[in-house]
């Protein structure tokens, strides 16, 4: 029979990888607390319309990448490709932003049917923060500072932060028209993708990587010139806050983001160390999404980072992560395992990590397993020890003599040995 393998682009996380994930997850959780963010967990499946209406039906995600299916009730459902839309839905549904503001974070699997390659998967994980209810540049600055703290605490270097502002819906509409007029005149020089976007999403043409298109765009109208003065002030105020926080950034007027809900500030951290998938973390303001989804007019801002990419960077740059520590390994060569089991539980009551051998075997084999487990101590109980009411305590990582300990003293002796 042929073995069934995992689905392409959906990876197992094996025990020796998980340790690194736990470390990164712990740092992320800790940082959310430092800034007063609360966790939200939303379902992995949502009604398809949530994503088509929030992310935009002309976007790559909605057009090509969603895992959509009909459930038995004929309703169209989708595996979430991202979590901003779900977070907004949950906040409106449960009244979490009714006359109040809220800072939230989430972490979990997302699904996009992209072509799998290094750093790009069909099931991947995101950590994200969303602040709902604050209009000002101060919260944009906070969100960016959270990102910077994450890189600092995980000792990740060499990321570049690009920022831009997309202005308000009003200025973007005027700009969109001017850009469309400009590009329509040059339509015979546009490539197929740009032609398709010309009338659906012309701003996305700005981040087209085709050099010929970039050449044409050199003379294109500039969005900043269409913005109102308070929109420009918001952006300038954010920039000076980042300057004061010693955060290095580049203003990239071509950064437009691939999801339709953005307005105002947008940003992205990139690396050149992960091949083609350079974006580690991205986000921005989505001031109109909540109102468009049926909530009250509520400004909001957030970001999400790809954990696979982040953890690959940590692995490339950081200190090796210590494997899970086992303090003691229980070896019992007698016919009854009751005493070792009781000792193991008492040691765990004291906070130690203990592995019981479980299954018979020669002393040599059991000691080999003890060594492989990474345990610091082996506790050995043979028939002679059982008859005399003692346990042998053996150091597995240090050259120290093995010695006998009365059963009633073994817990105290282990604690003493491990702390000395
Ligand atoms: P996004 O740019 O689509 O934004 O994704 C954010 C991050 O998720 C990317 O920078 C990347 O690190 C990671 N990512 C995306 N797709 C994949 C993939 N196929 N495989 C591995 N990693 C991937 C959003 O999702 C927005 N919801 C961000 C946001 C939150 N904006 C406001 N709040």
Short mmCIF file of C-alpha atoms and ligand atoms in Angstrom, two decimals:
data_model
loop_
_atom_site.label_atom_id
_atom_site.label_comp_id
_atom_site.label_asym_id
_atom_site.label_seq_id
_atom_site.Cartn_x
_atom_site.Cartn_y
_atom_site.Cartn_z
CA UNK A 1 0.00 0.00 0.00
CA UNK A 2 1.29 3.49 -0.83
CA UNK A 3 2.08 5.68 2.20
CA UNK A 4 -0.10 8.76 2.47
CA UNK A 5 2.04 11.90 2.74
CA UNK A 6 1.13 15.36 4.03
CA UNK A 7 -0.54 17.85 1.68
CA UNK A 8 1.89 19.88 -0.48
CA UNK A 9 2.86 23.11 1.24
CA UNK A 10 1.52 21.96 4.62
CA UNK A 11 4.29 20.97 6.98
CA UNK A 12 4.65 18.84 10.08
CA UNK A 13 6.46 20.49 12.95
CA UNK A 14 8.60 17.79 14.51
CA UNK A 15 9.68 17.64 18.17
CA UNK A 16 13.18 19.00 17.55
CA UNK A 17 11.71 22.02 15.69
CA UNK A 18 9.02 22.72 18.27
CA UNK A 19 11.53 23.82 20.90
CA UNK A 20 12.52 26.80 18.71
CA UNK A 21 8.85 27.62 18.07
CA UNK A 22 8.10 27.58 21.80
CA UNK A 23 10.93 30.00 22.47
CA UNK A 24 9.75 32.43 19.80
CA UNK A 25 6.11 32.11 20.86
CA UNK A 26 7.07 32.82 24.48
CA UNK A 27 8.94 36.01 23.45
CA UNK A 28 5.96 37.15 21.36
CA UNK A 29 3.47 36.52 24.19
CA UNK A 30 5.69 38.32 26.64
CA UNK A 31 5.96 41.37 24.38
CA UNK A 32 2.18 41.57 23.89
CA UNK A 33 1.87 41.79 27.67
CA UNK A 34 4.47 44.53 27.86
CA UNK A 35 2.24 46.65 25.60
CA UNK A 36 -1.12 45.65 27.13
CA UNK A 37 -2.50 43.58 24.22
CA UNK A 38 -5.05 40.82 24.87
CA UNK A 39 -5.27 37.55 22.98
CA UNK A 40 -8.16 36.72 20.65
CA UNK A 41 -8.76 33.31 19.04
CA UNK A 42 -11.16 33.15 16.12
CA UNK A 43 -12.23 30.06 14.12
CA UNK A 44 -10.09 28.80 11.26
CA UNK A 45 -13.15 28.65 8.99
CA UNK A 46 -15.27 31.68 8.16
CA UNK A 47 -17.98 32.52 5.67
CA UNK A 48 -16.31 33.18 2.31
CA UNK A 49 -17.99 36.58 1.94
CA UNK A 50 -16.03 37.86 4.96
CA UNK A 51 -12.79 37.57 3.03
CA UNK A 52 -14.04 38.54 -0.42
CA UNK A 53 -15.60 41.71 1.01
CA UNK A 54 -12.75 42.61 3.42
CA UNK A 55 -9.60 41.66 1.51
CA UNK A 56 -11.13 42.59 -1.87
CA UNK A 57 -12.34 40.36 -4.67
CA UNK A 58 -9.69 41.60 -7.11
CA UNK A 59 -6.76 40.65 -4.89
CA UNK A 60 -4.44 37.67 -5.44
CA UNK A 61 -5.57 36.11 -2.17
CA UNK A 62 -9.25 36.14 -3.07
CA UNK A 63 -8.84 35.49 -6.80
CA UNK A 64 -6.42 32.59 -6.58
CA UNK A 65 -5.39 31.50 -3.14
CA UNK A 66 -8.34 30.72 -0.92
CA UNK A 67 -9.35 27.22 0.18
CA UNK A 68 -13.08 27.54 -0.35
CA UNK A 69 -15.66 24.79 -0.11
CA UNK A 70 -19.38 24.31 0.29
CA UNK A 71 -20.45 22.67 3.51
CA UNK A 72 -23.44 20.38 3.75
CA UNK A 73 -25.78 23.36 4.14
CA UNK A 74 -24.57 24.72 0.77
CA UNK A 75 -22.98 27.70 2.47
CA UNK A 76 -19.62 28.77 1.01
CA UNK A 77 -16.91 28.61 3.66
CA UNK A 78 -13.18 29.43 3.51
CA UNK A 79 -10.11 28.47 5.53
CA UNK A 80 -8.85 31.81 6.80
CA UNK A 81 -6.02 33.25 4.66
CA UNK A 82 -5.31 35.93 7.32
CA UNK A 83 -6.79 37.14 10.60
CA UNK A 84 -7.54 40.84 10.35
CA UNK A 85 -10.95 40.23 8.76
CA UNK A 86 -11.86 37.62 11.40
CA UNK A 87 -10.71 39.87 14.24
CA UNK A 88 -12.85 42.72 12.95
CA UNK A 89 -15.82 40.38 12.51
CA UNK A 90 -15.46 39.07 16.07
CA UNK A 91 -15.11 42.57 17.53
CA UNK A 92 -18.28 43.77 15.80
CA UNK A 93 -20.20 40.57 16.59
CA UNK A 94 -19.37 40.67 20.32
CA UNK A 95 -19.56 44.41 20.79
CA UNK A 96 -15.87 44.63 21.77
CA UNK A 97 -15.47 48.02 20.12
CA UNK A 98 -18.81 49.44 21.11
CA UNK A 99 -17.81 52.82 22.57
CA UNK A 100 -14.39 51.50 23.46
CA UNK A 101 -10.98 50.78 22.09
CA UNK A 102 -9.17 47.47 22.21
CA UNK A 103 -5.65 46.14 21.67
CA UNK A 104 -5.57 42.52 20.48
CA UNK A 105 -3.09 39.86 19.36
CA UNK A 106 -3.43 36.43 17.78
CA UNK A 107 -1.29 33.54 16.64
CA UNK A 108 -2.23 30.54 14.55
CA UNK A 109 -2.38 28.78 11.19
CA UNK A 110 -3.52 30.54 7.99
CA UNK A 111 -4.12 28.98 4.58
CA UNK A 112 -3.25 30.27 1.11
CA UNK A 113 -3.04 28.15 -2.01
CA UNK A 114 0.20 29.73 -3.25
CA UNK A 115 2.97 27.91 -5.11
CA UNK A 116 5.03 26.41 -2.28
CA UNK A 117 8.70 27.38 -2.03
CA UNK A 118 11.17 28.31 0.69
CA UNK A 119 9.33 30.59 3.15
CA UNK A 120 6.02 30.24 1.29
CA UNK A 121 3.62 27.56 2.40
CA UNK A 122 -0.04 26.68 1.98
CA UNK A 123 -0.54 26.30 5.70
CA UNK A 124 1.61 28.83 7.53
CA UNK A 125 1.42 30.61 10.86
CA UNK A 126 0.99 34.26 11.64
CA UNK A 127 1.44 36.28 14.79
CA UNK A 128 -0.44 39.55 14.58
CA UNK A 129 -1.47 42.60 16.59
CA UNK A 130 -4.49 44.80 15.92
CA UNK A 131 -5.35 48.05 17.72
CA UNK A 132 -8.96 49.08 17.11
CA UNK A 133 -10.33 52.51 17.95
CA UNK A 134 -7.29 54.81 17.86
CA UNK A 135 -6.92 57.28 14.99
CA UNK A 136 -3.61 58.93 15.73
CA UNK A 137 -0.05 58.39 14.55
CA UNK A 138 0.87 57.54 18.18
CA UNK A 139 -0.70 54.07 17.89
CA UNK A 140 0.93 53.53 14.45
CA UNK A 141 4.22 54.28 16.16
CA UNK A 142 3.39 51.86 19.01
CA UNK A 143 2.59 49.06 16.56
CA UNK A 144 5.89 49.61 14.72
CA UNK A 145 7.78 49.77 18.00
CA UNK A 146 6.28 46.37 18.96
CA UNK A 147 7.77 44.95 15.76
CA UNK A 148 11.15 46.51 16.48
CA UNK A 149 11.12 45.13 20.04
CA UNK A 150 10.42 41.65 18.66
CA UNK A 151 13.49 41.82 16.40
CA UNK A 152 15.56 43.15 19.29
CA UNK A 153 14.49 40.53 21.81
CA UNK A 154 14.95 37.72 19.28
CA UNK A 155 18.33 39.21 18.28
CA UNK A 156 17.40 39.43 14.60
CA UNK A 157 19.49 41.85 12.57
CA UNK A 158 19.49 43.21 9.07
CA UNK A 159 15.77 43.83 8.53
CA UNK A 160 14.70 46.92 6.61
CA UNK A 161 11.52 48.74 7.45
CA UNK A 162 9.69 50.38 4.56
CA UNK A 163 6.79 52.71 5.22
CA UNK A 164 4.34 54.62 3.10
CA UNK A 165 0.95 56.26 3.37
CA UNK A 166 -1.96 55.48 1.09
CA UNK A 167 -3.94 58.52 2.26
CA UNK A 168 -7.67 58.52 2.79
CA UNK A 169 -10.28 56.95 0.54
CA UNK A 170 -11.02 60.43 -0.82
CA UNK A 171 -7.49 61.28 -1.88
CA UNK A 172 -6.91 57.75 -3.16
CA UNK A 173 -9.98 57.98 -5.41
CA UNK A 174 -8.68 61.19 -6.98
CA UNK A 175 -5.22 59.67 -7.35
CA UNK A 176 -6.58 56.41 -8.79
CA UNK A 177 -8.29 58.40 -11.52
CA UNK A 178 -5.14 60.38 -12.34
CA UNK A 179 -3.04 57.19 -12.40
CA UNK A 180 -5.57 55.39 -14.60
CA UNK A 181 -5.63 58.32 -17.04
CA UNK A 182 -1.82 58.37 -17.14
CA UNK A 183 -1.50 54.62 -17.68
CA UNK A 184 -4.34 54.43 -20.19
CA UNK A 185 -2.33 56.69 -22.47
CA UNK A 186 0.53 54.17 -22.26
CA UNK A 187 -1.62 51.05 -22.37
CA UNK A 188 0.18 49.58 -25.41
CA UNK A 189 3.37 49.40 -23.29
CA UNK A 190 1.75 47.66 -20.32
CA UNK A 191 2.14 43.95 -19.58
CA UNK A 192 -0.79 41.57 -19.22
CA UNK A 193 -1.03 41.80 -15.40
CA UNK A 194 -0.95 45.60 -15.44
CA UNK A 195 -3.58 45.78 -18.18
CA UNK A 196 -5.85 43.59 -16.09
CA UNK A 197 -5.27 45.79 -13.03
CA UNK A 198 -5.69 49.05 -14.90
CA UNK A 199 -9.41 49.22 -14.24
CA UNK A 200 -9.71 46.94 -11.20
CA UNK A 201 -6.81 47.93 -8.94
CA UNK A 202 -4.43 50.41 -10.66
CA UNK A 203 -2.47 51.16 -7.47
CA UNK A 204 -1.16 47.58 -7.49
CA UNK A 205 0.60 48.38 -10.79
CA UNK A 206 2.96 50.52 -8.71
CA UNK A 207 4.58 47.45 -7.14
CA UNK A 208 4.93 45.61 -10.47
CA UNK A 209 8.54 44.31 -10.61
CA UNK A 210 8.74 44.46 -14.44
CA UNK A 211 11.54 46.94 -15.25
CA UNK A 212 9.74 48.33 -18.31
CA UNK A 213 6.69 49.11 -16.17
CA UNK A 214 8.90 50.71 -13.52
CA UNK A 215 10.42 52.89 -16.24
CA UNK A 216 6.94 54.06 -17.35
CA UNK A 217 5.99 54.75 -13.75
CA UNK A 218 8.87 57.20 -13.28
CA UNK A 219 6.69 59.97 -14.76
CA UNK A 220 3.44 58.80 -13.16
CA UNK A 221 1.49 61.08 -10.80
CA UNK A 222 2.51 60.74 -7.13
CA UNK A 223 -0.04 59.85 -4.46
CA UNK A 224 1.44 62.24 -1.87
CA UNK A 225 0.51 65.19 -4.08
CA UNK A 226 -3.16 64.21 -3.83
CA UNK A 227 -3.27 64.05 -0.05
CA UNK A 228 -4.90 66.55 2.25
CA UNK A 229 -2.71 68.36 4.73
CA UNK A 230 -3.94 66.41 7.79
CA UNK A 231 -3.14 63.13 6.05
CA UNK A 232 0.39 64.36 5.36
CA UNK A 233 0.68 65.59 8.94
CA UNK A 234 -0.30 62.15 10.28
CA UNK A 235 2.49 60.56 8.27
CA UNK A 236 5.07 63.20 9.17
CA UNK A 237 4.19 62.83 12.82
CA UNK A 238 4.67 59.05 12.59
CA UNK A 239 8.03 59.54 10.87
CA UNK A 240 9.27 61.93 13.55
CA UNK A 241 8.12 59.54 16.30
CA UNK A 242 10.15 56.76 14.64
CA UNK A 243 13.12 59.12 14.37
CA UNK A 244 12.86 59.91 18.08
CA UNK A 245 12.74 56.17 18.85
CA UNK A 246 15.89 55.63 16.75
CA UNK A 247 14.04 53.38 14.33
CA UNK A 248 15.57 53.32 10.87
CA UNK A 249 13.10 53.22 7.99
CA UNK A 250 12.84 53.98 4.31
CA UNK A 251 9.88 55.76 2.77
CA UNK A 252 8.80 53.71 -0.23
CA UNK A 253 6.07 55.53 -2.21
CA UNK A 254 5.48 52.33 -4.19
CA UNK A 255 4.55 50.24 -1.18
CA UNK A 256 0.83 49.65 -1.72
CA UNK A 257 0.16 46.21 -0.08
CA UNK A 258 -1.85 43.43 -1.65
CA UNK A 259 -5.01 43.64 0.47
CA UNK A 260 -7.70 46.20 -0.29
CA UNK A 261 -8.61 47.25 3.24
CA UNK A 262 -5.62 49.53 3.82
CA UNK A 263 -5.76 53.30 4.06
CA UNK A 264 -3.21 55.73 5.48
CA UNK A 265 -0.03 54.25 6.97
CA UNK A 266 1.32 50.99 5.54
CA UNK A 267 4.63 49.30 6.34
CA UNK A 268 6.65 46.16 5.76
CA UNK A 269 9.83 44.67 7.25
CA UNK A 270 11.99 42.84 4.73
CA UNK A 271 15.07 40.65 4.78
CA UNK A 272 17.48 39.59 2.06
CA UNK A 273 18.31 36.36 3.87
CA UNK A 274 15.34 34.20 2.94
CA UNK A 275 15.55 34.14 -0.84
CA UNK A 276 12.54 35.32 -2.81
CA UNK A 277 10.21 35.56 0.20
CA UNK A 278 11.56 38.76 1.68
CA UNK A 279 8.57 40.05 3.70
CA UNK A 280 8.75 39.06 7.34
CA UNK A 281 6.04 41.27 8.74
CA UNK A 282 3.58 43.70 7.20
CA UNK A 283 0.60 45.80 8.08
CA UNK A 284 -0.91 49.22 8.28
CA UNK A 285 -4.08 51.18 8.95
CA UNK A 286 -7.50 49.96 7.85
CA UNK A 287 -9.63 52.87 8.99
CA UNK A 288 -12.70 52.04 6.91
CA UNK A 289 -12.84 48.25 7.24
CA UNK A 290 -14.89 48.17 10.44
CA UNK A 291 -17.49 50.56 9.07
CA UNK A 292 -17.60 48.67 5.78
CA UNK A 293 -18.21 45.47 7.70
CA UNK A 294 -21.25 46.97 9.39
CA UNK A 295 -19.64 48.37 12.55
CA UNK A 296 -19.33 51.97 13.63
CA UNK A 297 -16.77 54.18 11.96
CA UNK A 298 -13.67 52.98 13.89
CA UNK A 299 -10.05 53.56 12.90
CA UNK A 300 -7.67 50.62 13.27
CA UNK A 301 -4.10 49.54 12.64
CA UNK A 302 -2.14 46.30 12.91
CA UNK A 303 0.42 43.94 11.46
CA UNK A 304 1.02 40.23 10.97
CA UNK A 305 4.28 38.31 10.65
CA UNK A 306 4.95 34.91 9.17
CA UNK A 307 6.24 32.62 11.90
CA UNK A 308 7.95 30.14 9.54
CA UNK A 309 9.99 33.01 8.06
CA UNK A 310 10.68 34.50 11.48
CA UNK A 311 11.84 31.17 12.91
CA UNK A 312 14.05 30.50 9.90
CA UNK A 313 15.71 33.87 10.52
CA UNK A 314 16.12 33.14 14.23
CA UNK A 315 17.69 29.79 13.31
CA UNK A 316 20.06 31.46 10.82
CA UNK A 317 21.09 34.27 13.15
CA UNK A 318 20.43 33.32 16.71
CA UNK A 319 21.93 31.20 19.45
CA UNK A 320 21.16 27.47 19.19
CA UNK A 321 18.10 26.67 21.26
CA UNK A 322 18.56 24.26 24.15
CA UNK A 323 16.55 21.09 23.87
CA UNK A 324 13.90 20.32 26.46
CA UNK A 325 15.65 19.60 29.76
CA UNK A 326 15.07 16.30 31.52
CA UNK A 327 16.28 16.23 35.10
CA UNK A 328 16.00 12.56 35.97
CA UNK A 329 15.56 9.22 34.21
CA UNK A 330 14.06 6.37 36.27
CA UNK A 331 15.57 2.90 35.80
CA UNK A 332 13.94 -0.06 37.54
CA UNK A 333 15.35 -3.57 37.11
CA UNK A 334 12.96 -5.29 39.56
CA UNK A 335 9.62 -6.92 38.83
CA UNK A 336 7.65 -4.15 40.51
CA UNK A 337 7.74 -0.56 39.29
CA UNK A 338 5.56 0.97 42.05
CA UNK A 339 8.36 2.57 44.05
CA UNK A 340 10.05 4.25 41.06
CA UNK A 341 6.67 5.49 39.85
CA UNK A 342 5.96 7.06 43.24
CA UNK A 343 9.40 8.67 43.36
CA UNK A 344 8.94 10.02 39.81
CA UNK A 345 5.62 11.64 40.74
CA UNK A 346 7.11 13.18 43.91
CA UNK A 347 9.99 14.61 41.88
CA UNK A 348 7.48 16.11 39.41
CA UNK A 349 5.58 17.59 42.40
CA UNK A 350 8.83 19.45 43.12
CA UNK A 351 8.93 20.84 39.59
CA UNK A 352 11.41 18.41 38.02
CA UNK A 353 11.09 16.86 34.54
CA UNK A 354 11.28 13.10 34.87
CA UNK A 355 11.17 10.29 32.32
CA UNK A 356 10.31 6.72 33.39
CA UNK A 357 11.96 3.99 31.34
CA UNK A 358 8.72 1.97 30.94
CA UNK A 359 9.53 -1.48 29.64
CA UNK A 360 12.11 -3.92 30.81
CA UNK A 361 15.68 -4.21 29.61
CA UNK A 362 19.25 -4.69 30.69
CA UNK A 363 20.87 -1.97 32.79
CA UNK A 364 23.23 -1.12 29.92
CA UNK A 365 20.34 -0.56 27.52
CA UNK A 366 18.33 1.45 30.01
CA UNK A 367 21.37 3.64 30.73
CA UNK A 368 21.82 4.21 27.00
CA UNK A 369 18.22 5.44 26.76
CA UNK A 370 18.78 7.61 29.83
CA UNK A 371 21.77 9.18 28.13
CA UNK A 372 19.85 9.75 24.88
CA UNK A 373 17.05 11.46 26.78
CA UNK A 374 19.45 14.22 27.80
CA UNK A 375 18.69 13.59 31.49
CA UNK A 376 21.10 14.95 34.07
CA UNK A 377 20.63 12.12 36.57
CA UNK A 378 19.73 8.43 36.38
CA UNK A 379 17.95 6.90 39.39
CA UNK A 380 18.66 3.15 39.42
CA UNK A 381 16.76 0.56 41.39
CA UNK A 382 17.92 -3.08 41.00
CA UNK A 383 16.91 -6.03 43.19
CA UNK A 384 19.78 -5.40 45.68
CA UNK A 385 18.75 -1.75 46.06
CA UNK A 386 15.09 -2.80 46.49
CA UNK A 387 16.08 -5.26 49.23
CA UNK A 388 18.07 -2.57 51.08
CA UNK A 389 15.53 0.27 50.57
CA UNK A 390 17.92 2.45 48.55
CA UNK A 391 18.25 4.02 45.10
CA UNK A 392 21.49 4.59 43.21
CA UNK A 393 21.99 8.08 41.95
CA UNK A 394 24.19 8.47 38.88
CA UNK A 395 25.35 11.70 37.24
CA UNK A 396 25.02 11.39 33.49
CA UNK A 397 26.67 14.68 32.45
CA UNK A 398 29.42 15.04 35.03
CA UNK A 399 32.31 12.85 36.17
CA UNK A 400 31.10 12.31 39.73
CA UNK A 401 30.88 9.09 41.75
CA UNK A 402 27.60 7.18 41.80
CA UNK A 403 26.15 6.86 45.31
CA UNK A 404 23.35 5.21 47.30
CA UNK A 405 20.48 7.18 48.78
CA UNK A 406 17.77 5.83 51.11
CA UNK A 407 14.39 5.81 49.30
CA UNK A 408 12.90 8.28 51.81
CA UNK A 409 15.68 10.82 51.10
CA UNK A 410 15.82 10.52 47.33
CA UNK A 411 13.60 13.50 46.43
CA UNK A 412 15.55 15.87 48.71
CA UNK A 413 18.87 14.47 47.50
CA UNK A 414 17.91 14.94 43.81
CA UNK A 415 16.93 18.56 44.44
CA UNK A 416 20.17 19.17 46.36
CA UNK A 417 22.30 17.51 43.66
CA UNK A 418 20.64 19.44 40.87
CA UNK A 419 21.03 22.81 42.56
CA UNK A 420 24.63 22.31 43.84
P1 LIG B 1 0.19 39.80 4.57
O1 LIG B 1 1.22 40.71 4.02
O2 LIG B 1 -0.68 39.10 3.59
O3 LIG B 1 -0.67 40.66 5.58
O4 LIG B 1 0.89 38.69 5.47
C1 LIG B 1 1.70 39.05 6.56
C2 LIG B 1 2.92 38.13 6.63
O5 LIG B 1 2.51 36.76 6.64
C3 LIG B 1 3.85 38.22 5.43
O6 LIG B 1 4.74 39.32 5.56
C4 LIG B 1 4.62 36.90 5.54
O7 LIG B 1 5.65 36.99 6.49
C5 LIG B 1 3.54 35.96 6.06
N1 LIG B 1 2.98 35.15 4.96
C6 LIG B 1 2.02 35.49 4.09
N2 LIG B 1 1.76 34.49 3.22
C7 LIG B 1 2.59 33.47 3.56
C8 LIG B 1 2.81 32.14 3.06
N3 LIG B 1 2.11 31.65 2.04
N4 LIG B 1 3.75 31.38 3.67
C9 LIG B 1 4.45 31.84 4.71
N5 LIG B 1 4.29 33.09 5.24
C10 LIG B 1 3.38 33.89 4.66
C11 LIG B 1 -1.73 40.18 6.28
O8 LIG B 1 -2.01 39.00 6.37
C12 LIG B 1 -2.47 41.25 7.04
N6 LIG B 1 -3.59 40.62 7.75
C13 LIG B 1 -1.54 41.95 8.01
C14 LIG B 1 -2.24 42.99 8.84
C15 LIG B 1 -2.68 42.85 10.12
N7 LIG B 1 -2.56 44.20 8.46
C16 LIG B 1 -3.20 44.82 9.44
N8 LIG B 1 -3.27 44.00 10.46
#
